[in-house]
Coordinates of N, CA, C and O in Angstrom, one line a residue:
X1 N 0.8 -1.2 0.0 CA 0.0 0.0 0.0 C 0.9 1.2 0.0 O 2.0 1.2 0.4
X2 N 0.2 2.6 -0.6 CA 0.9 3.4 -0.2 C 0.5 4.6 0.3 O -0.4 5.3 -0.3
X3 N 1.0 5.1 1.5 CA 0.6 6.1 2.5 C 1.1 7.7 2.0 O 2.2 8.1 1.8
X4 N 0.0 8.3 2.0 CA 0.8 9.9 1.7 C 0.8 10.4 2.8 O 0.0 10.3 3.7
X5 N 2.0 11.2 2.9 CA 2.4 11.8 4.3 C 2.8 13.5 3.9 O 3.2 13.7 2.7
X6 N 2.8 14.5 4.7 CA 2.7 15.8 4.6 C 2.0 16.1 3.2 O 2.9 15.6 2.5
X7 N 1.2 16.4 2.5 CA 0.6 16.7 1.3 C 1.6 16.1 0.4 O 2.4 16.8 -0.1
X8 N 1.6 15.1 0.2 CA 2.5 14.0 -0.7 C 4.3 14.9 -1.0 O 4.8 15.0 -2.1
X9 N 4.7 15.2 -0.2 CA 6.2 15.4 0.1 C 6.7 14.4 0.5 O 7.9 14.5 0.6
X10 N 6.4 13.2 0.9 CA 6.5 11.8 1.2 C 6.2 10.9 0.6 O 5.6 11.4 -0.4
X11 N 6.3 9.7 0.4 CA 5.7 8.5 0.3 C 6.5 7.6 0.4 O 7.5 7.3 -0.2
X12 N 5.7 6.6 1.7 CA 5.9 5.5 1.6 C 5.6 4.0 1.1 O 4.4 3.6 1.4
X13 N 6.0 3.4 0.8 CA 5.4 2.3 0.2 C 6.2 1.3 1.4 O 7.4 1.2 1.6
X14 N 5.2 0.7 1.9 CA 5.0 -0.9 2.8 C 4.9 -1.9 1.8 O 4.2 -2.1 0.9
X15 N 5.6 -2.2 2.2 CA 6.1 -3.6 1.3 C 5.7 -5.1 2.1 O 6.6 -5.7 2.7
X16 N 4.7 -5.4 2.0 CA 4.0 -6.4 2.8 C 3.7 -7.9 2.2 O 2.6 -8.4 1.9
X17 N 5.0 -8.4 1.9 CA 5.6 -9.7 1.2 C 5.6 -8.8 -0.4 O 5.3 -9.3 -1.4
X18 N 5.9 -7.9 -0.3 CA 6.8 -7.4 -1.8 C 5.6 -7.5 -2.9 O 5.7 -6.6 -3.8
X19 N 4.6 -8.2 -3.1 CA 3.7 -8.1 -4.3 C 3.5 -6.9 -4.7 O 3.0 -6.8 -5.8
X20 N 3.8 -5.6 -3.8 CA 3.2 -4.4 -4.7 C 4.3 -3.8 -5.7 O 4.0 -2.7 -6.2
X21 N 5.5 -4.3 -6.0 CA 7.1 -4.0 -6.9 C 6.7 -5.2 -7.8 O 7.3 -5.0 -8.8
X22 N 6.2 -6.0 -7.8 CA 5.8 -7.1 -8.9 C 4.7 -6.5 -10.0 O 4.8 -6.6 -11.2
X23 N 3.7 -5.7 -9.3 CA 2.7 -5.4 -10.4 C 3.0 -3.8 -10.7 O 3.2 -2.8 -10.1
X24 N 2.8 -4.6 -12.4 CA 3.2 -3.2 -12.8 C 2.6 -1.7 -12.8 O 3.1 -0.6 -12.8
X25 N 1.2 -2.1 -12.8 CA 0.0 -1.1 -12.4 C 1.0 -0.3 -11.0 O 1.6 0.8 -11.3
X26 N 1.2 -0.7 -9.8 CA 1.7 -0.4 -8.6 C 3.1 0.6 -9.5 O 2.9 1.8 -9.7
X27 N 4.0 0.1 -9.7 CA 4.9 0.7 -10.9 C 4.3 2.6 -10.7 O 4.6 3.6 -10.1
X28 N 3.0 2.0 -11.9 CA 2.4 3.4 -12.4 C 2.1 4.0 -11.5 O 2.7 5.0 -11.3
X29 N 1.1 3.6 -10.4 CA 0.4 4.4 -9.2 C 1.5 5.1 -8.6 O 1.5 6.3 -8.6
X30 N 2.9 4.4 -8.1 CA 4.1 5.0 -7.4 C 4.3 6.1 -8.8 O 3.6 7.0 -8.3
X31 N 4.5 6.5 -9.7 CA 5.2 7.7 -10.3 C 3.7 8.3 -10.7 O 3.7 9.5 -11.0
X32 N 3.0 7.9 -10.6 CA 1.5 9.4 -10.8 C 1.7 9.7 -9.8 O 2.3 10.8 -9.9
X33 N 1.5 9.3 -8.4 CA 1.4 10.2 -7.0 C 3.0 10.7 -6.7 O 3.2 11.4 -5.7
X34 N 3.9 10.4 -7.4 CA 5.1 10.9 -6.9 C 5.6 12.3 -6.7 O 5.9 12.9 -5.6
X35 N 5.5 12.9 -8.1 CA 6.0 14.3 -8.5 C 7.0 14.2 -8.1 O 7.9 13.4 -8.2
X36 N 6.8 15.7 -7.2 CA 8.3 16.2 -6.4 C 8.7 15.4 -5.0 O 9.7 15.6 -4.3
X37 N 7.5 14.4 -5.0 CA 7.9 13.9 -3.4 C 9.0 12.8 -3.1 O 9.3 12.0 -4.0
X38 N 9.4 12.6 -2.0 CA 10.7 11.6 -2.5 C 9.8 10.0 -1.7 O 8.8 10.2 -1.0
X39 N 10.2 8.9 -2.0 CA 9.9 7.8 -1.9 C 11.0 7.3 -0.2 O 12.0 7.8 0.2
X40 N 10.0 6.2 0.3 CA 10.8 5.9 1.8 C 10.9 4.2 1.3 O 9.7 3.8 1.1
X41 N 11.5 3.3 1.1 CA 11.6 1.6 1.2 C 10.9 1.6 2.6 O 11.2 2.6 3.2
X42 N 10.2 0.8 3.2 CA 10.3 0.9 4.5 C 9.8 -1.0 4.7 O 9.2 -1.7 3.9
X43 N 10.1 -1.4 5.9 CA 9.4 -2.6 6.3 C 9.0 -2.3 7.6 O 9.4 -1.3 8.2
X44 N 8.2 -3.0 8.1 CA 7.9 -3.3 9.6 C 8.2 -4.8 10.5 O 9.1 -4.8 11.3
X45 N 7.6 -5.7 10.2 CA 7.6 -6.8 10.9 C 7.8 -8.1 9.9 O 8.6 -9.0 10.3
X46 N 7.3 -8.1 8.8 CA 7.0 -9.7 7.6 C 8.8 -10.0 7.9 O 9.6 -9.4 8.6
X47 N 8.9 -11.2 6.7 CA 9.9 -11.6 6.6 C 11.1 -10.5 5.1 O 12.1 -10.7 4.4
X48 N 10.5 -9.6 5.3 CA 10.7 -8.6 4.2 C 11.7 -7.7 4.9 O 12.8 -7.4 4.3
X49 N 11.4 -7.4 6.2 CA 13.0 -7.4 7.0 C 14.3 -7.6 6.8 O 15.2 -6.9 7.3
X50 N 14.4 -9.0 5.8 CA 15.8 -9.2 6.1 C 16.7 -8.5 5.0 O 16.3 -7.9 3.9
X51 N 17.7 -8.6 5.5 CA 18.5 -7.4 4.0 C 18.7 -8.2 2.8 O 18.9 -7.5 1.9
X52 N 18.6 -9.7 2.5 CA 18.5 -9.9 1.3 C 17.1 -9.0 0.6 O 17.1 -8.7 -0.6
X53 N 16.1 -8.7 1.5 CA 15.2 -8.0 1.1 C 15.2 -7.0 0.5 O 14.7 -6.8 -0.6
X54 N 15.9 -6.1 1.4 CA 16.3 -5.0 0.5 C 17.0 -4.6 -0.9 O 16.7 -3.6 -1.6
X55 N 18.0 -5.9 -1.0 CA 18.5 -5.5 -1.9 C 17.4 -5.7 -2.9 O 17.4 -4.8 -3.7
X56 N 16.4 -6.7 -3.1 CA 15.4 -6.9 -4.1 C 14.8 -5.6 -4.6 O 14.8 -5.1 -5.7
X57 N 13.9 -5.3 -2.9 CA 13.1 -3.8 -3.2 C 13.9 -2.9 -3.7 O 13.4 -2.0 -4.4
X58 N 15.0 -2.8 -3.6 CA 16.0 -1.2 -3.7 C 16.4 -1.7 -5.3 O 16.5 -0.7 -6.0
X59 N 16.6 -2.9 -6.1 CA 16.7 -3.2 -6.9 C 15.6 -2.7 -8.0 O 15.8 -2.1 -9.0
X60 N 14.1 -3.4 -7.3 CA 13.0 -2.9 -8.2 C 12.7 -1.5 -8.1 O 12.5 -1.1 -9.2
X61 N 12.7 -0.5 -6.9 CA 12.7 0.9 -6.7 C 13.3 1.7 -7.6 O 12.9 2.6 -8.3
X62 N 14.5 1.2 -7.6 CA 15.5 1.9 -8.8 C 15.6 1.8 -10.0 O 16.7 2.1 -10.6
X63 N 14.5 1.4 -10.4 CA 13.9 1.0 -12.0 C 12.8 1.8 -11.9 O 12.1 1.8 -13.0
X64 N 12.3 2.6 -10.9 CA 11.6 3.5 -11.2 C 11.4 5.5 -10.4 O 10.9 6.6 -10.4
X65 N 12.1 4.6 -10.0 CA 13.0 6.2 -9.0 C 13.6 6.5 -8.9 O 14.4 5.7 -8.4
X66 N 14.1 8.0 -9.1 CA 16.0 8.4 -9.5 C 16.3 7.8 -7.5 O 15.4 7.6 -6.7
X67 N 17.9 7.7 -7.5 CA 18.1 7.5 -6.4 C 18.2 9.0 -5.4 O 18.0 9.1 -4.2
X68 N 18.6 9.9 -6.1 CA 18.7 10.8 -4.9 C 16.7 11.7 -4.8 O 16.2 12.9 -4.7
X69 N 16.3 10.6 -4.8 CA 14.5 10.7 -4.5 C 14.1 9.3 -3.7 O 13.0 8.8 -3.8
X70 N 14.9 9.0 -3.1 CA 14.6 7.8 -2.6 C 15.3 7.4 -0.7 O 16.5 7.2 -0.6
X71 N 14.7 7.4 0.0 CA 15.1 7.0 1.7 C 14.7 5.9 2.0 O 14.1 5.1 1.2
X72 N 14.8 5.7 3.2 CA 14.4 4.4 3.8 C 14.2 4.4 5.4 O 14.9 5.0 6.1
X73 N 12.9 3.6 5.7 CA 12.7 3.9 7.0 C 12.5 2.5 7.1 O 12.0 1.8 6.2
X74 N 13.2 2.0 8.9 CA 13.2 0.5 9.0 C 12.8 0.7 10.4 O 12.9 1.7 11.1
X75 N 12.1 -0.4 10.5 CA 11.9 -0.8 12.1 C 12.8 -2.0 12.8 O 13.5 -2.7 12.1
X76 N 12.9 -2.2 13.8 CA 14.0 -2.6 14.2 C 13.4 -4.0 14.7 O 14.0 -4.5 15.6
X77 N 12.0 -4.8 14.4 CA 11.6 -5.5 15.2 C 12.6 -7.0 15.7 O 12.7 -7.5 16.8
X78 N 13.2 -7.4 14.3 CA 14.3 -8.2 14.3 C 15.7 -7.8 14.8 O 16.5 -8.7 14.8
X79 N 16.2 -6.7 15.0 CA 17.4 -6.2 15.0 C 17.5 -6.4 14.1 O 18.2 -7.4 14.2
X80 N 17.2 -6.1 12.6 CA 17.8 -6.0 11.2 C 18.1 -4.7 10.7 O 18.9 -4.6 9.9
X81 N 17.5 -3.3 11.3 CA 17.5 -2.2 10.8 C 18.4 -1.7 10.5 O 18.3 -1.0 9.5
X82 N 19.7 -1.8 11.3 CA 21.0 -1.3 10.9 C 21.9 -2.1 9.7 O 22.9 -1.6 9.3
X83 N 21.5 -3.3 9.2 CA 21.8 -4.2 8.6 C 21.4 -3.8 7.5 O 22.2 -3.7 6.6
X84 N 19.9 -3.4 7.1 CA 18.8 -2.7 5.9 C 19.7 -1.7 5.8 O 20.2 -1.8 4.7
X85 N 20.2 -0.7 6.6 CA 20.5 0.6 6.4 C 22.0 0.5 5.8 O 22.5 1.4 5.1
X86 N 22.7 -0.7 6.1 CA 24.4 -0.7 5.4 C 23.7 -1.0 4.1 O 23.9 -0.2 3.2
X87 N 22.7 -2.3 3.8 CA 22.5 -2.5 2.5 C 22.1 -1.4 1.4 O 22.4 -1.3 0.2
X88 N 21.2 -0.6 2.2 CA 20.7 0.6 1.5 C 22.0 1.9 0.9 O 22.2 2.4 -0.2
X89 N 22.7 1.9 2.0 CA 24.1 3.0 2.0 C 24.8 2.1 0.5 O 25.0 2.7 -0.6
X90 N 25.1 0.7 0.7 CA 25.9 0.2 -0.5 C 25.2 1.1 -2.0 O 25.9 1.9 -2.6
X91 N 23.7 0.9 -2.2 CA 23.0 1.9 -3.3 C 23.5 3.1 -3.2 O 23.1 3.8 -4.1
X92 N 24.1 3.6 -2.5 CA 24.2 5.4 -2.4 C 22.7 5.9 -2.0 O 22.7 7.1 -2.2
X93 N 21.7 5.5 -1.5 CA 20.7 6.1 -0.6 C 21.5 6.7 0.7 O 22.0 6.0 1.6
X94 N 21.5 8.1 0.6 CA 21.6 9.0 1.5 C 20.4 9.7 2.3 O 20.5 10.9 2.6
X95 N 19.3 8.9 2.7 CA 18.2 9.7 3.5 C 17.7 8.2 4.3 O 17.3 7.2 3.7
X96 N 17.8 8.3 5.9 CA 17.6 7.7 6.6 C 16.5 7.6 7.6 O 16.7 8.5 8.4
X97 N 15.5 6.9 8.0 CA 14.5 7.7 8.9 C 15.1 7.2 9.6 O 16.0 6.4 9.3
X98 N 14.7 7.6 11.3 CA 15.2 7.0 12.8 C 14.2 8.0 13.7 O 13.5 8.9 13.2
X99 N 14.4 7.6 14.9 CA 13.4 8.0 16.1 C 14.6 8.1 16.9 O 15.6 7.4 16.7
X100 N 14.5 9.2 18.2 CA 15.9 9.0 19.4 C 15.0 8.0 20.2 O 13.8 8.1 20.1
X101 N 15.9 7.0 21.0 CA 15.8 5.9 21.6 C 15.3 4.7 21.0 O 15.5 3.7 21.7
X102 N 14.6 4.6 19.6 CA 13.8 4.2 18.9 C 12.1 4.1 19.0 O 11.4 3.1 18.8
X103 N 12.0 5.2 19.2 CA 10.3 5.3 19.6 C 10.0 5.2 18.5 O 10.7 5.4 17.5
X104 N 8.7 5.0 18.4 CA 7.5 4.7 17.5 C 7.4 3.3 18.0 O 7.6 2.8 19.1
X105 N 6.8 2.7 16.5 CA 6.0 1.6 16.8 C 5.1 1.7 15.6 O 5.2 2.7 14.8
X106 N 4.3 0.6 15.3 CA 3.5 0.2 13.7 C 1.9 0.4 14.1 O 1.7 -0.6 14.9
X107 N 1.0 0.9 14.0 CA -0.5 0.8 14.5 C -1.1 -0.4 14.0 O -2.1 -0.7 14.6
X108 N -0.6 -1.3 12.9 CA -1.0 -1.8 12.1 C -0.9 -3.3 11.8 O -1.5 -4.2 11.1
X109 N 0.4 -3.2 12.9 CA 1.8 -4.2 13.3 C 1.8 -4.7 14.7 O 2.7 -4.5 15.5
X110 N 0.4 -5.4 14.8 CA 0.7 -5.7 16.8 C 2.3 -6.5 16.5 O 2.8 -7.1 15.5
X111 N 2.9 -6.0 18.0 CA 4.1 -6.5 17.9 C 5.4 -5.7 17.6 O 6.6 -5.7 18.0
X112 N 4.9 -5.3 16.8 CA 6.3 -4.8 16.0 C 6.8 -3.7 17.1 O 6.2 -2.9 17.8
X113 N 8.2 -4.1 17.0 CA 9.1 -2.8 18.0 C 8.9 -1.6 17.1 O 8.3 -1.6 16.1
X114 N 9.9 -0.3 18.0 CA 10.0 1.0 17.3 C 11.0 0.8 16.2 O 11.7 -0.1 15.7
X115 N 10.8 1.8 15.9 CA 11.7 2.5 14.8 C 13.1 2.5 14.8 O 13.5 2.3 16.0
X116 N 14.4 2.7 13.9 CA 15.6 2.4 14.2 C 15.4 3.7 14.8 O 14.7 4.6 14.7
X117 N 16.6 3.1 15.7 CA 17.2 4.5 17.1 C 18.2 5.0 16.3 O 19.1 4.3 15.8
X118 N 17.8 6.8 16.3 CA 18.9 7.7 15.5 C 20.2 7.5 16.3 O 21.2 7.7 15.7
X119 N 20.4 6.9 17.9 CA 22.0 7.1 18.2 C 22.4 5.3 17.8 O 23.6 5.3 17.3
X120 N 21.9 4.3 17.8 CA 22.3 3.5 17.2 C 22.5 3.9 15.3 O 23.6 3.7 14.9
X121 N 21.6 4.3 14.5 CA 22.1 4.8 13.3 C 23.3 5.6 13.0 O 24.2 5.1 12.2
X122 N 23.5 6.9 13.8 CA 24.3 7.9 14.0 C 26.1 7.3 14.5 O 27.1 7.7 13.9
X123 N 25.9 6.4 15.5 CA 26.9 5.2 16.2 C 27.6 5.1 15.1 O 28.7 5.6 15.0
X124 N 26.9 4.3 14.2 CA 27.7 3.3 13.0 C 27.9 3.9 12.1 O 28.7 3.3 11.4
X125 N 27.5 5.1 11.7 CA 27.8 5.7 10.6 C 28.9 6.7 10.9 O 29.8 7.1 10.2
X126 N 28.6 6.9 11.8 CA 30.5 7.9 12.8 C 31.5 6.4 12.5 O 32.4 6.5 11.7
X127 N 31.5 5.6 12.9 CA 32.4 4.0 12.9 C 32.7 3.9 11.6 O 33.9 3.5 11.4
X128 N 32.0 4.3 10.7 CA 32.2 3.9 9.6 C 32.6 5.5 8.9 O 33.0 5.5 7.8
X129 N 32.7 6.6 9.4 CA 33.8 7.4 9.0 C 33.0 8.1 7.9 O 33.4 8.6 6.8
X130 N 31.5 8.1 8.5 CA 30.3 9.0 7.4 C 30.0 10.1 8.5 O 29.8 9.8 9.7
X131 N 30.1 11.1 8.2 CA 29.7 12.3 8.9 C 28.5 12.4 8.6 O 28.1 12.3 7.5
X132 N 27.6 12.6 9.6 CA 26.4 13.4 10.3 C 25.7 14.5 10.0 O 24.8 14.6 9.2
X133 N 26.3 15.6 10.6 CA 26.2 16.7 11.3 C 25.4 16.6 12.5 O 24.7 17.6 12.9
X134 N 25.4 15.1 13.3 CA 24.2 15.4 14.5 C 25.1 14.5 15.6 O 25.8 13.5 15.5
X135 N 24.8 15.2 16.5 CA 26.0 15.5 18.0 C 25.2 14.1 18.6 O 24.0 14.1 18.9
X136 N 25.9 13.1 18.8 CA 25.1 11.7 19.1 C 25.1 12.0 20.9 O 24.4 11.2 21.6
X137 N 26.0 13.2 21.7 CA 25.3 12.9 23.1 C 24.6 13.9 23.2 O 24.7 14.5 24.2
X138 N 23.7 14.5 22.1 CA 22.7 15.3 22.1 C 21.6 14.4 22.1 O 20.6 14.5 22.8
X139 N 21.9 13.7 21.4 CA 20.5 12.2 20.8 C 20.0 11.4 21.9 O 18.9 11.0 22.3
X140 N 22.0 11.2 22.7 CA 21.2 10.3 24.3 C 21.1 11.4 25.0 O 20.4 11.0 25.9
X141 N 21.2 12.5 25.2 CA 20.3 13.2 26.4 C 18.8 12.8 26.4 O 18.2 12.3 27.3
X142 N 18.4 13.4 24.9 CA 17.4 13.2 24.5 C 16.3 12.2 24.4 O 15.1 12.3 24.3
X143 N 17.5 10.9 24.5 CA 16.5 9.5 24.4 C 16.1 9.1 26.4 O 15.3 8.5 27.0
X144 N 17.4 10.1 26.8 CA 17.2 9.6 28.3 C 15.9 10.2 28.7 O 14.9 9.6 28.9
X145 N 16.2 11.7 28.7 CA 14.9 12.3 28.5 C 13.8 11.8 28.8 O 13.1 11.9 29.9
X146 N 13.5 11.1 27.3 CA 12.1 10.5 26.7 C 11.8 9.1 28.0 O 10.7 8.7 28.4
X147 N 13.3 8.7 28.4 CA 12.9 7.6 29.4 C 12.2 7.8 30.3 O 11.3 7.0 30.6
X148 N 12.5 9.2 31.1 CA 12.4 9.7 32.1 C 10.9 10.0 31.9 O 10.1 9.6 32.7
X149 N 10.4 10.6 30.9 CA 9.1 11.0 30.7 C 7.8 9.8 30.6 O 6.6 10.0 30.8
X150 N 8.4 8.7 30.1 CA 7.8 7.4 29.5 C 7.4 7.0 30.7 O 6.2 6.6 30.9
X151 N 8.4 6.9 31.9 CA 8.6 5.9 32.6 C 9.6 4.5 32.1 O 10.0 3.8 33.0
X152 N 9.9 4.3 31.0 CA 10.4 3.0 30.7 C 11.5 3.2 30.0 O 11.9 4.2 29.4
X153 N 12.3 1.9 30.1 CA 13.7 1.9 28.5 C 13.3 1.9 27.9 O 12.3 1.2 27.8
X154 N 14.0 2.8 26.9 CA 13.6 2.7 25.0 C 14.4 1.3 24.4 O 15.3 0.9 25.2
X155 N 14.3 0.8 23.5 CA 15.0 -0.2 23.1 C 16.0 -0.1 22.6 O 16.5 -1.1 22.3
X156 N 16.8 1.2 22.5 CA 18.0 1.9 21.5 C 19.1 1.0 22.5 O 19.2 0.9 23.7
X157 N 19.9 0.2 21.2 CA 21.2 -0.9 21.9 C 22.4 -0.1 22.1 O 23.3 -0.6 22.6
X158 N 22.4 1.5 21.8 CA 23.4 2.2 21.7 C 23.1 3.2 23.2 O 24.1 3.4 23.9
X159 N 21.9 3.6 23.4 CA 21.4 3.9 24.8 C 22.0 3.1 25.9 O 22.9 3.5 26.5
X160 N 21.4 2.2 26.1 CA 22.3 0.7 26.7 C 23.3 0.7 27.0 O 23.6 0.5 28.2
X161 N 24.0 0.9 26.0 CA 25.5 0.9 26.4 C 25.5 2.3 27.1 O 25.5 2.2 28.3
X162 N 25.4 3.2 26.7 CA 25.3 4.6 27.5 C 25.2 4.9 28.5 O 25.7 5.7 29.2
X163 N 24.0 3.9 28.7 CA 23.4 4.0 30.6 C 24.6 3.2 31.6 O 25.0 3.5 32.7
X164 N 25.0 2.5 31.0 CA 25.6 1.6 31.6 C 27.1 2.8 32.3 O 27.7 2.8 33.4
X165 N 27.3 3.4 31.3 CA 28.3 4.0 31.0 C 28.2 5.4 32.2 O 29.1 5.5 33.0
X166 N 27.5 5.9 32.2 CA 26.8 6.7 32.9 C 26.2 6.6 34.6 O 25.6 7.4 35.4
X167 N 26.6 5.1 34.7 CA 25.4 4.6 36.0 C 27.2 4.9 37.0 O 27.2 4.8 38.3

C-alpha cells in the first residue's frame, strides 16, 4: 500500500511480502502520485525485513526512481534495521529515517518494535567514517529524556551501552 504523508512530500510504500514492486500497475500508481515527493523503502515486521530483502526492493525501486529521491525507514523489530541501512548505503541512498531511543511503533503491526534509534544509526555511521552533522550525546540526552518521561527503557542498543556507561 501506499501512505501519503505531509501533502504528498513523502511517500511511503510498505512492502507487505513485496507483491506491490511485482505489479506493474503499482509501478504506475508509485510515479502518478510521486511528482516532487521523495519515496521511503520501509518494512515493519513480515519476513521482508531481512537485507536480502532490501537488496530486491532497492533493486525494483530503482527502476523506477531516480536515487537521490529515494530513503528508507526500518523498524528494528528483528534487529535487522541497521543491517537494511548498510545495504541501503551500499546503493548510495543517503536519506535515513530513525526516532531517538527508537520510539515509535507500527498501529497496524501488533508487535512490531520501534523505529531504528537515531543514536544506534548515528553510532555506526560515525564507525564507519560517514559524517552526520548530528551530535550523538545530544540524541542520548534526549532519548534519556524521553525515558524519564515514559517511565520505561527505550529499546536503542546504543542507549544501553550509555546507561551503563553513565550509571
Amino acid at each position: 500500500s501506499t501512505a501519503l504523508v505531509d501533502d504528498v512530500t513523502r511517500i511511503l510504500v510498505e512492502l507487505g511480502g513485496g507483491h506491490l514492486l511485482a505489479d506493474p500497475a503499482a509501478h504506475q500508481l508509485i510515479r502518478s502520485q510521486l511528482g516532487p515527493a521523495s519515496l521511503r523503502h520501509g518494512t515493519t515486521f513480515t519476513v521482508s525485513g531481512a537485507p536480502r530483502w532490501s537488496h530486491h526492493v532497492l533493486d525494483a525501486v530503482l527502476k523506477v526512481i531516480p536515487l537521490e529521491r529515494l530513503g528508507v525507514h526500518f523498524h528494528d523489530t528483528h534487529g535487522r534495521a541497521l543491517a537494511n541501512v548498510y545495504v541501503a548505503l551500499t546503493y548510495g541512498v543517503a536519506t535515513v529515517d530513525s526516532s531517538a531511543g527508537g520510539l515509535g511503533g507500527c498501529p497496524y503491526a501488533p508487535g512490531a518494535s520501534g523505529n531504528l534509534a537515531t543514536e544506534d544509526l548515528v553510532q555506526m555511521l560515525h564507525e564507519m567514517g560517514i559524517e552526520t552533522g548530528v551530535d550523538l550525546d545530544q540524541v542520548l540526552d534526549a532519548s534519556f529524556h524521553m525515558e524519564t518521561l515514559l517511565g520505561r527503557k527505550l529499546p536503542s542498543r546504543h542507549l544501553q551501552v550509555a546507561r551503563s556507561h553513565r550509571a
